[in-house]
Short mmCIF file of C-alpha atoms in Angstrom, two decimals:
data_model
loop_
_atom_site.label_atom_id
_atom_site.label_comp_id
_atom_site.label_asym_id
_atom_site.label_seq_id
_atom_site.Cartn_x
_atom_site.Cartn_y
_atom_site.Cartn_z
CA UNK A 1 -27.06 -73.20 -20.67
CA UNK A 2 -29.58 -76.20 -20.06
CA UNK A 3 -28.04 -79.55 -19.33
CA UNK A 4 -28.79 -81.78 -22.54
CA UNK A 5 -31.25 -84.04 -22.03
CA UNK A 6 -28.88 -87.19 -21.47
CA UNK A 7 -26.99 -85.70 -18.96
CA UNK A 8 -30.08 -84.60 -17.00
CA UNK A 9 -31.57 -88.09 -17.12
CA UNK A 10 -28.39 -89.14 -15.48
CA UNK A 11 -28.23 -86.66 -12.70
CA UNK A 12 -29.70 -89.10 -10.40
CA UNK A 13 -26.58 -91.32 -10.00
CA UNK A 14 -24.14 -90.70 -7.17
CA UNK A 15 -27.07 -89.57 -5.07
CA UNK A 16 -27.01 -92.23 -2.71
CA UNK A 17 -23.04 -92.77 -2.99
CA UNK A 18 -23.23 -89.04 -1.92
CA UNK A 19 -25.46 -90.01 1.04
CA UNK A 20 -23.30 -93.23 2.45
CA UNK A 21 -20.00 -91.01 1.90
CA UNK A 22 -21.19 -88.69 4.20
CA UNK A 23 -22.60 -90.59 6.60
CA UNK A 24 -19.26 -92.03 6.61
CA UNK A 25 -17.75 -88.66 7.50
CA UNK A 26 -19.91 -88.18 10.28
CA UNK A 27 -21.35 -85.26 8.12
CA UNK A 28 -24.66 -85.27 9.03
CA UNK A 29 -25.74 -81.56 7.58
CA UNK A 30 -24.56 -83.18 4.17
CA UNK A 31 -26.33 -86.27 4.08
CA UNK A 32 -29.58 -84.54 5.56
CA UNK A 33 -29.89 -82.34 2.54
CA UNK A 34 -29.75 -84.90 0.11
CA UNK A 35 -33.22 -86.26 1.77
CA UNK A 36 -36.56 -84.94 1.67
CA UNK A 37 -39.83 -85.69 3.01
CA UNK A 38 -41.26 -86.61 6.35
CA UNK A 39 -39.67 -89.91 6.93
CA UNK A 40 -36.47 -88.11 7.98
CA UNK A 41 -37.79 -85.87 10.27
CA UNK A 42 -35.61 -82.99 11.60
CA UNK A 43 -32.08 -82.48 11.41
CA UNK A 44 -31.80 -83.38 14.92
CA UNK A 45 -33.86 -86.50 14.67
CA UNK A 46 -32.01 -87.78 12.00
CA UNK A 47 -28.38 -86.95 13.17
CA UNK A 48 -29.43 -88.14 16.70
CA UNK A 49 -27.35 -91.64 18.37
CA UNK A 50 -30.64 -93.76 18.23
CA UNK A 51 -30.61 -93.03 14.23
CA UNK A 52 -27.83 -92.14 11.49
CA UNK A 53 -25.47 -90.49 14.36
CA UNK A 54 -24.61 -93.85 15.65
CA UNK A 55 -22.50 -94.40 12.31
CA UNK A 56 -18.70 -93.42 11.80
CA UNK A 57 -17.87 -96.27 9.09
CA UNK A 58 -19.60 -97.39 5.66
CA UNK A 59 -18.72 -99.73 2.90
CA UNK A 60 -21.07 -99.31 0.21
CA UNK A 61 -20.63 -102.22 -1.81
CA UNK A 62 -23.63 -101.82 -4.73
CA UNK A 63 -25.61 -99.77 -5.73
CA UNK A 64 -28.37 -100.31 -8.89
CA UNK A 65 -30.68 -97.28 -10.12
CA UNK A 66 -33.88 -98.18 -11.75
CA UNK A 67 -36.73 -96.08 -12.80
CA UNK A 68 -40.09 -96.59 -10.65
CA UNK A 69 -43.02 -98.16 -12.68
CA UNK A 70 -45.91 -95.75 -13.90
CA UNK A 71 -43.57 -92.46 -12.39
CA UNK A 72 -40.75 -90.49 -12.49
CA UNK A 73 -39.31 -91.26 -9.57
CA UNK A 74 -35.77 -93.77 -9.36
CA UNK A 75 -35.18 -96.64 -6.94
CA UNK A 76 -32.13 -97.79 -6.18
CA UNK A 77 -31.24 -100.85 -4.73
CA UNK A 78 -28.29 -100.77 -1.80
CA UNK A 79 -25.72 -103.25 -0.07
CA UNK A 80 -23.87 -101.21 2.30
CA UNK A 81 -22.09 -102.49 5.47
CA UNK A 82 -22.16 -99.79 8.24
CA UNK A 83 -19.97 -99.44 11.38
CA UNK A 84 -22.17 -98.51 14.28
CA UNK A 85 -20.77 -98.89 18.07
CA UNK A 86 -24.20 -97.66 19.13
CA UNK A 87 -26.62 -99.59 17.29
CA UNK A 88 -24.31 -102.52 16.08
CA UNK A 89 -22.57 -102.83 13.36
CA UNK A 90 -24.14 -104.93 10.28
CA UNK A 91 -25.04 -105.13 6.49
CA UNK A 92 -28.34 -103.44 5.12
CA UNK A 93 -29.47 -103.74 1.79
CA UNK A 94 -32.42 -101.41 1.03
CA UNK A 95 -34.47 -99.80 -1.53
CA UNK A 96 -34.32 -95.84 -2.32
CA UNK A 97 -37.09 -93.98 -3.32
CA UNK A 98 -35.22 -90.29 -5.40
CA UNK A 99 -37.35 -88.12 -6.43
CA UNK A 100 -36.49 -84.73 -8.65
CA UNK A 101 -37.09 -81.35 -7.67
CA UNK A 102 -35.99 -78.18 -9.19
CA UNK A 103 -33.77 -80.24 -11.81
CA UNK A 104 -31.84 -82.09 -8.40
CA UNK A 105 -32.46 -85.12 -7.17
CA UNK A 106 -33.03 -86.44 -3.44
CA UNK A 107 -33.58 -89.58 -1.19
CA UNK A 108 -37.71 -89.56 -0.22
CA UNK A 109 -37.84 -92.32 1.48
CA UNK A 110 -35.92 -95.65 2.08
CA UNK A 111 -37.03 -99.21 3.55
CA UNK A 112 -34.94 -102.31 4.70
CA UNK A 113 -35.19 -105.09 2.83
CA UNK A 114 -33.03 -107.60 4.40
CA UNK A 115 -30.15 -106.86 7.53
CA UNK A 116 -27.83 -109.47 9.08
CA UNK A 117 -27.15 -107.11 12.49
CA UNK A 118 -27.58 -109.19 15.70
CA UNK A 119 -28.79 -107.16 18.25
CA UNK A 120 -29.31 -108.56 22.30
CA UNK A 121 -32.13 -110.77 22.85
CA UNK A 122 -33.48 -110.04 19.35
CA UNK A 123 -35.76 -112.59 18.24
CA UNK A 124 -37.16 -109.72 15.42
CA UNK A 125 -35.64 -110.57 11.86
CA UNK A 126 -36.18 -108.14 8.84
CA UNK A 127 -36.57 -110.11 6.04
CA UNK A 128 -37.03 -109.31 2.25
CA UNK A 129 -40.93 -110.48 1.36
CA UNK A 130 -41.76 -109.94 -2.46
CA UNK A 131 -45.20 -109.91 -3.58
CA UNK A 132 -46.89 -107.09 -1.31
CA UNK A 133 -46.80 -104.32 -2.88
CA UNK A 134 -48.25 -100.82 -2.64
CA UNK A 135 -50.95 -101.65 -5.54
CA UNK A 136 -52.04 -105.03 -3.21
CA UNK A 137 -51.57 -102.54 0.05
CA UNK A 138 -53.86 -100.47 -1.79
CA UNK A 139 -56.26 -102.69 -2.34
CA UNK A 140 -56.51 -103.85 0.91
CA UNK A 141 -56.84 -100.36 3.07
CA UNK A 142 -59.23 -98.81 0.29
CA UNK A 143 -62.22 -100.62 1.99
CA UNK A 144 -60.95 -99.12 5.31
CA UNK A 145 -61.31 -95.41 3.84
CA UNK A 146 -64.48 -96.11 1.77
CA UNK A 147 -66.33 -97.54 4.85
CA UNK A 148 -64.82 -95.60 8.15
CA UNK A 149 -65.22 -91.88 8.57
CA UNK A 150 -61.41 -91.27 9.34
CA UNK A 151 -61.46 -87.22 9.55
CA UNK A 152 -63.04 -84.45 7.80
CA UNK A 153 -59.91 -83.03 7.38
CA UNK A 154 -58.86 -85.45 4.80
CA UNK A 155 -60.43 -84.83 1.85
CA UNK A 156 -58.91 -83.84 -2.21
CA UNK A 157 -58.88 -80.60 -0.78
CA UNK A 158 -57.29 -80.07 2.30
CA UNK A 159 -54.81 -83.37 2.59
CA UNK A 160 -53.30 -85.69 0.76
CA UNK A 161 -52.71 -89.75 2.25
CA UNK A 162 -49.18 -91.13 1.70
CA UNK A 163 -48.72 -94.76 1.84
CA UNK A 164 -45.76 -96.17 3.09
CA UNK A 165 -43.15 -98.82 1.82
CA UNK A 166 -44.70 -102.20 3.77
CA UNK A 167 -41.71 -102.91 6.54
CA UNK A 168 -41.43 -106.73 6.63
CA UNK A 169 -40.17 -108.76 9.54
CA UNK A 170 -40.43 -112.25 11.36
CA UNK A 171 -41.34 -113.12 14.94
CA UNK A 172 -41.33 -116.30 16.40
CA UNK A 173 -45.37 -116.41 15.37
CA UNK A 174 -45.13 -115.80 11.61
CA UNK A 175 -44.25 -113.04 8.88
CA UNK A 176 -45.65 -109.83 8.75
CA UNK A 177 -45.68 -106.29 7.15
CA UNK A 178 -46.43 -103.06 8.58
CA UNK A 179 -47.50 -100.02 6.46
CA UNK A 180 -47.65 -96.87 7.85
CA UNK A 181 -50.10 -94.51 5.98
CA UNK A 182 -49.71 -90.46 6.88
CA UNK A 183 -52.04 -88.12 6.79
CA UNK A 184 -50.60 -84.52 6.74
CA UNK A 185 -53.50 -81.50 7.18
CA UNK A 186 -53.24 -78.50 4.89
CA UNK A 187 -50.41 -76.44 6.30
CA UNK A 188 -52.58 -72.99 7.22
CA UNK A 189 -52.22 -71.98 10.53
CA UNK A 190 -51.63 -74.12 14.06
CA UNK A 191 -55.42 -75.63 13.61
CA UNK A 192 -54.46 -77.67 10.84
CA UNK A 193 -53.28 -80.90 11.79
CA UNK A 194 -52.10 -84.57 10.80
CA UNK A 195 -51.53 -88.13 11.58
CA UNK A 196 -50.77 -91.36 10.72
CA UNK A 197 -52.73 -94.68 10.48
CA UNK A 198 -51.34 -98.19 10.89
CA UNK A 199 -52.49 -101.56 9.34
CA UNK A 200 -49.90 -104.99 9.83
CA UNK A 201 -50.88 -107.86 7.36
CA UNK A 202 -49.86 -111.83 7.89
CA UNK A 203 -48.48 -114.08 5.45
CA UNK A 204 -49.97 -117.87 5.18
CA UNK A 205 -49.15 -120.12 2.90
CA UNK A 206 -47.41 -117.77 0.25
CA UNK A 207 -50.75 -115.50 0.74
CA UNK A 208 -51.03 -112.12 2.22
CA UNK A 209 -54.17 -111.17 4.47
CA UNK A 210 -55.12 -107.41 6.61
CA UNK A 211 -54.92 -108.86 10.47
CA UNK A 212 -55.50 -105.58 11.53
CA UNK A 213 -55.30 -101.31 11.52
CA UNK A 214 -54.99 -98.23 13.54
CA UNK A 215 -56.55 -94.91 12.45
CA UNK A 216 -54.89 -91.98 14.39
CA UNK A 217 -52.35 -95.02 15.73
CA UNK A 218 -49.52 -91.42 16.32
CA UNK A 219 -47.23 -89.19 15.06
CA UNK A 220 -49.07 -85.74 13.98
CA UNK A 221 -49.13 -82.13 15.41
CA UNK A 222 -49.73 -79.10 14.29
CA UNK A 223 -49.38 -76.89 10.98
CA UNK A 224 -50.17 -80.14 9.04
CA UNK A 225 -47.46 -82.34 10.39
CA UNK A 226 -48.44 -85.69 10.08
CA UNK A 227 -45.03 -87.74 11.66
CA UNK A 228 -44.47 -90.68 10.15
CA UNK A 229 -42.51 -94.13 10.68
CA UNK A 230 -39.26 -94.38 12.97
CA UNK A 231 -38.40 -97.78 13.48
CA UNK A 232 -39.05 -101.07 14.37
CA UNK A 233 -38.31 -102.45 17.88
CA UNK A 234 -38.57 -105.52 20.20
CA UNK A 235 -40.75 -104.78 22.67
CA UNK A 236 -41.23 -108.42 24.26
CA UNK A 237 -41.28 -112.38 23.73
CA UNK A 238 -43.50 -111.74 20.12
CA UNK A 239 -44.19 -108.72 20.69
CA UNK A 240 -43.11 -106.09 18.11
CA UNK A 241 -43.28 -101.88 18.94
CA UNK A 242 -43.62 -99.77 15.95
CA UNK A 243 -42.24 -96.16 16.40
CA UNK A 244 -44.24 -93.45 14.76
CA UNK A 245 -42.68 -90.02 15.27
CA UNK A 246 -44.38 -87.27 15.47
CA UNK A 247 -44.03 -82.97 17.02
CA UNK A 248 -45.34 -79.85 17.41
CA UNK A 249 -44.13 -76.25 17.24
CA UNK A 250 -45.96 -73.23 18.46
CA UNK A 251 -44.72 -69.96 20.34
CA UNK A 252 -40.94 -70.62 20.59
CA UNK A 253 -41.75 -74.47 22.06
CA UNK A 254 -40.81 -77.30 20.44
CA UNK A 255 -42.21 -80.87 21.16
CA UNK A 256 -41.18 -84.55 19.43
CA UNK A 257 -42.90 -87.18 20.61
CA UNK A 258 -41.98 -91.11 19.85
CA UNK A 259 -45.79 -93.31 19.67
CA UNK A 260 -45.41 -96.25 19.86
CA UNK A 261 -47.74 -99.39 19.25
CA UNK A 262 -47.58 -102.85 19.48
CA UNK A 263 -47.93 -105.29 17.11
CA UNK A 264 -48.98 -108.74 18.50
CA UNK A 265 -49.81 -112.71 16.61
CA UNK A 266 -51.00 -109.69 13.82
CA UNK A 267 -52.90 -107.13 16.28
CA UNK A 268 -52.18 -103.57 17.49
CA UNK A 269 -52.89 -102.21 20.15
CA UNK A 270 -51.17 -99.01 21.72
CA UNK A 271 -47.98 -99.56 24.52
CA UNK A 272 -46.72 -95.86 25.30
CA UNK A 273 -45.65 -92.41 23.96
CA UNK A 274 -42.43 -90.88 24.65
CA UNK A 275 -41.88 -87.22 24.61
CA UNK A 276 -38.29 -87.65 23.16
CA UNK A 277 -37.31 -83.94 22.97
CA UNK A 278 -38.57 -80.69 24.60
CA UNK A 279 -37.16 -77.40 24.16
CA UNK A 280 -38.40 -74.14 24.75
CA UNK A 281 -36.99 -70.73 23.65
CA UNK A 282 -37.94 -66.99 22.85
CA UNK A 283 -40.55 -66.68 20.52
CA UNK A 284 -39.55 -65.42 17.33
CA UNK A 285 -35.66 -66.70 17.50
CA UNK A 286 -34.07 -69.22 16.15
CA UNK A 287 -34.26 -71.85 18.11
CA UNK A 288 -30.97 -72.07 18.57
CA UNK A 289 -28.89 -73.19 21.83
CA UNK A 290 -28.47 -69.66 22.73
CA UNK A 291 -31.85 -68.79 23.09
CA UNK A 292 -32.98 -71.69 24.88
CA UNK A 293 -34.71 -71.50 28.46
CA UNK A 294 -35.16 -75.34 28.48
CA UNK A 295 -33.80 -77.97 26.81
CA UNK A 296 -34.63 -82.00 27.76
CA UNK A 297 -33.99 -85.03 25.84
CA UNK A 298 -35.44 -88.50 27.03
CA UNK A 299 -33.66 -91.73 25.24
CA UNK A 300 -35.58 -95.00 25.44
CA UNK A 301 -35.08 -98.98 25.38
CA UNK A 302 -36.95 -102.13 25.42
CA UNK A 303 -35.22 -104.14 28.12
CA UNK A 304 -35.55 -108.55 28.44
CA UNK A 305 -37.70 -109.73 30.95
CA UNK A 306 -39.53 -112.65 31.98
CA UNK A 307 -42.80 -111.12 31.05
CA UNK A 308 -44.46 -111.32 27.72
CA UNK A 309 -43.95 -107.75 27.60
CA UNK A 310 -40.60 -106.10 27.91
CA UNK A 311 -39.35 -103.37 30.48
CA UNK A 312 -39.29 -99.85 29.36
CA UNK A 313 -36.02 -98.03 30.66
CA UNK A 314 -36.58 -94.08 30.06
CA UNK A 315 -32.99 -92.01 30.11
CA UNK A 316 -33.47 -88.35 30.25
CA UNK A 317 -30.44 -85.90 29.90
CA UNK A 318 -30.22 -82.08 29.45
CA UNK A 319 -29.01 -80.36 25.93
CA UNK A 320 -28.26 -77.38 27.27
CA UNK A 321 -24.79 -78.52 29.35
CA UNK A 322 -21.36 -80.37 26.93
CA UNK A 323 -20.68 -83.62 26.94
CA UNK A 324 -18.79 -83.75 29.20
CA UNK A 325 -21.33 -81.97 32.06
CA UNK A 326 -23.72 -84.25 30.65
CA UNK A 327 -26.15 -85.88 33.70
CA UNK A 328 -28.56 -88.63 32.89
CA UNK A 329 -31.09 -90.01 35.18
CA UNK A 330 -33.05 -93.04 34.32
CA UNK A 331 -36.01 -95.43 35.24
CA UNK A 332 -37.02 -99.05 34.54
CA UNK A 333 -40.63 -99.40 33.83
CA UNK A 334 -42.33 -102.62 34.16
CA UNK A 335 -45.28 -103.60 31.78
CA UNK A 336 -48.20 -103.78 34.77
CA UNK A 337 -51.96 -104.03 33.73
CA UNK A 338 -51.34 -103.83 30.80
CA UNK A 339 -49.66 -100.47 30.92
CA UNK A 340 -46.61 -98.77 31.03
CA UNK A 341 -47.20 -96.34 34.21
CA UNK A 342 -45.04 -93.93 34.24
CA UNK A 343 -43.45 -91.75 37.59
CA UNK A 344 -44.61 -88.31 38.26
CA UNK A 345 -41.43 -87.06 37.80
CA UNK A 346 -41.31 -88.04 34.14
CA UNK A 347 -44.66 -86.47 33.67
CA UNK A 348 -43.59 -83.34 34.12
CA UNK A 349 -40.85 -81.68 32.63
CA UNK A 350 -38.68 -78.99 34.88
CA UNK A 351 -39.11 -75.04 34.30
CA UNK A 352 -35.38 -74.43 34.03
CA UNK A 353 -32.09 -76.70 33.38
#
């Protein structure tokens, strides 16, 4: 029997109290399948330290459901208080995207609209900025894509272009926003390919102006992945990274890679990339522990230094051993020429763990 139409139109609540409840449990495989879409990456990614796996305490205080203008989709507005010895503890309140499919509902996307978590040497501050939107962030990047031949591959047929929730935040040199537009290919064999584009806007004097944009700025791979945004980071004095995350899968190997740009008094320019995870098993299995040959995971952090531009300290473990056999080895890398040079022996990743 069909759900009346009352009760289906309220099928979206709980959603996101499902979500924080889990997340609370430490069950990750729960709370992943609630979500959908790129932003969450895999599994892995998302149940990973640097991310949700950090947490193992919530308080949701509030949470209000709205219906998106012009769509179908629900937003829901969050104050949650999360207990995170990795990360730091702190309150969030955010904005979810839900969007149906199949008659359930799930979490597409979500941004931060305001956090009070202190973190070391942080002069970064999300804020909540009103008043850029995605119809004004459209009507700033639509020159950008009239004018600049981005990629034949992006066209009505073969891709669509998904623009991200702006991510606000404050430096010591003004407020900002950074959208992160992806581009995913048309998923038909390992030549078709995405990416995603970056543009950071200023606000002066209650006005909002483009400073700047990326085209290809990271993420991508192949079968149409385009990546899409990770995070938001410190990466020196008023200097801010954004994370793009992006892989690739072909012939039983398995790539994520972290890009990461900076964002600068409103300009980008690119710091590093960091090959976060690389595994590599028969072709044709699973992909599971069992089957893999290799198995490496490099961790990464912005470190304070007297330069404009932060250290980079690289920690790279093994997933094949327990927790308890776990190794890491690690190296500080100093911002020199305006580069990030890294050692030959994190170029190259070892045949065998």
């Amino acid at each position: 029997m069909l759900a009346s139409p009352l009760i289906y139109a309220q099928a979206y609540k709980g959603v996101v109290e499902k979500f924080y409840g889990a997340l609370g449990k430490r069950d990750f495989d729960s709370a992943y399948a609630l979500c959908t879409g790129p932003q969450w990456g895999t599994l892995q990614q998302f149940a990973d330290s640097g991310s949700y796996g950090g947490i193992n305490h919530v308080i949701l205080s509030s949470v209000t459901y709205k219906r998106q203008r012009d769509t179908k989709n629900m937003e829901a507005k969050v104050d949650v208080v999360v207990k995170d010895p990795v990360n730091g503890d702190g309150r969030y309140i955010q904005n979810f995207v839900l969007v149906e499919k199949e008659h359930k509902w799930f979490i597409r996307s979500t941004s931060l609209l305001q956090t009070d978590r202190a973190e070391k040497g942080w002069n970064l501050k999300l804020i909540d900025q009103p008043g850029l939107d995605k119809a004004t962030v459209n009507n700033f990047i639509k020159p950008v894509y009239d004018t600049v031949k981005n990629d034949a591959a992006v066209n009505k047929k073969s891709a669509q272009r998904i623009v991200n929730d702006p991510r606000f935040f404050q430096t010591p040199g003004g407020v900002y926003a950074v959208v992160v537009v992806e581009n995913p290919g048309r998923e038909q064999g390992i030549l078709s390919y995405g990416w995603c584009d970056a543009f950071v806007f200023e606000q002066k004097d209650q006005q909002w102006r483009m400073t700047d944009f990326k085209l290809h700025a990271g993420g991508g791979g192949m079968y149409g992945n385009s990546g899409g945004f990770k995070k938001l980071l410190q990466a020196g004095t008023n200097v801010v990274a954004l994370v793009i995350a992006g892989g690739q899968m072909h012939m039983g190997d398995l790539v994520e890679q972290d890009d990461i740009i900076a964002m600068e008094a409103g300009k980008l320019y690119n710091l590093t990339s960091v090959v976060v995870h690389h595994s590599y098993g028969d072709f044709g299995s699973s992909h599971d522990e069992k089957s893999l040959k290799i198995c490496n995971e490099r961790n990464y952090l912005f470190i304070k230094s007297e330069k404009k531009n932060y250290d980079l300290k690289i920690i790279r473990s093994s997933c094949l051993v327990s927790k308890k056999e776990k190794k890491t080895d690690s190296v500080i890398i100093p911002w020199i020429n305006k580069n990030y040079s890294f050692p030959e022996a994190l170029m190259h990743e070892p045949e065998a763990n």
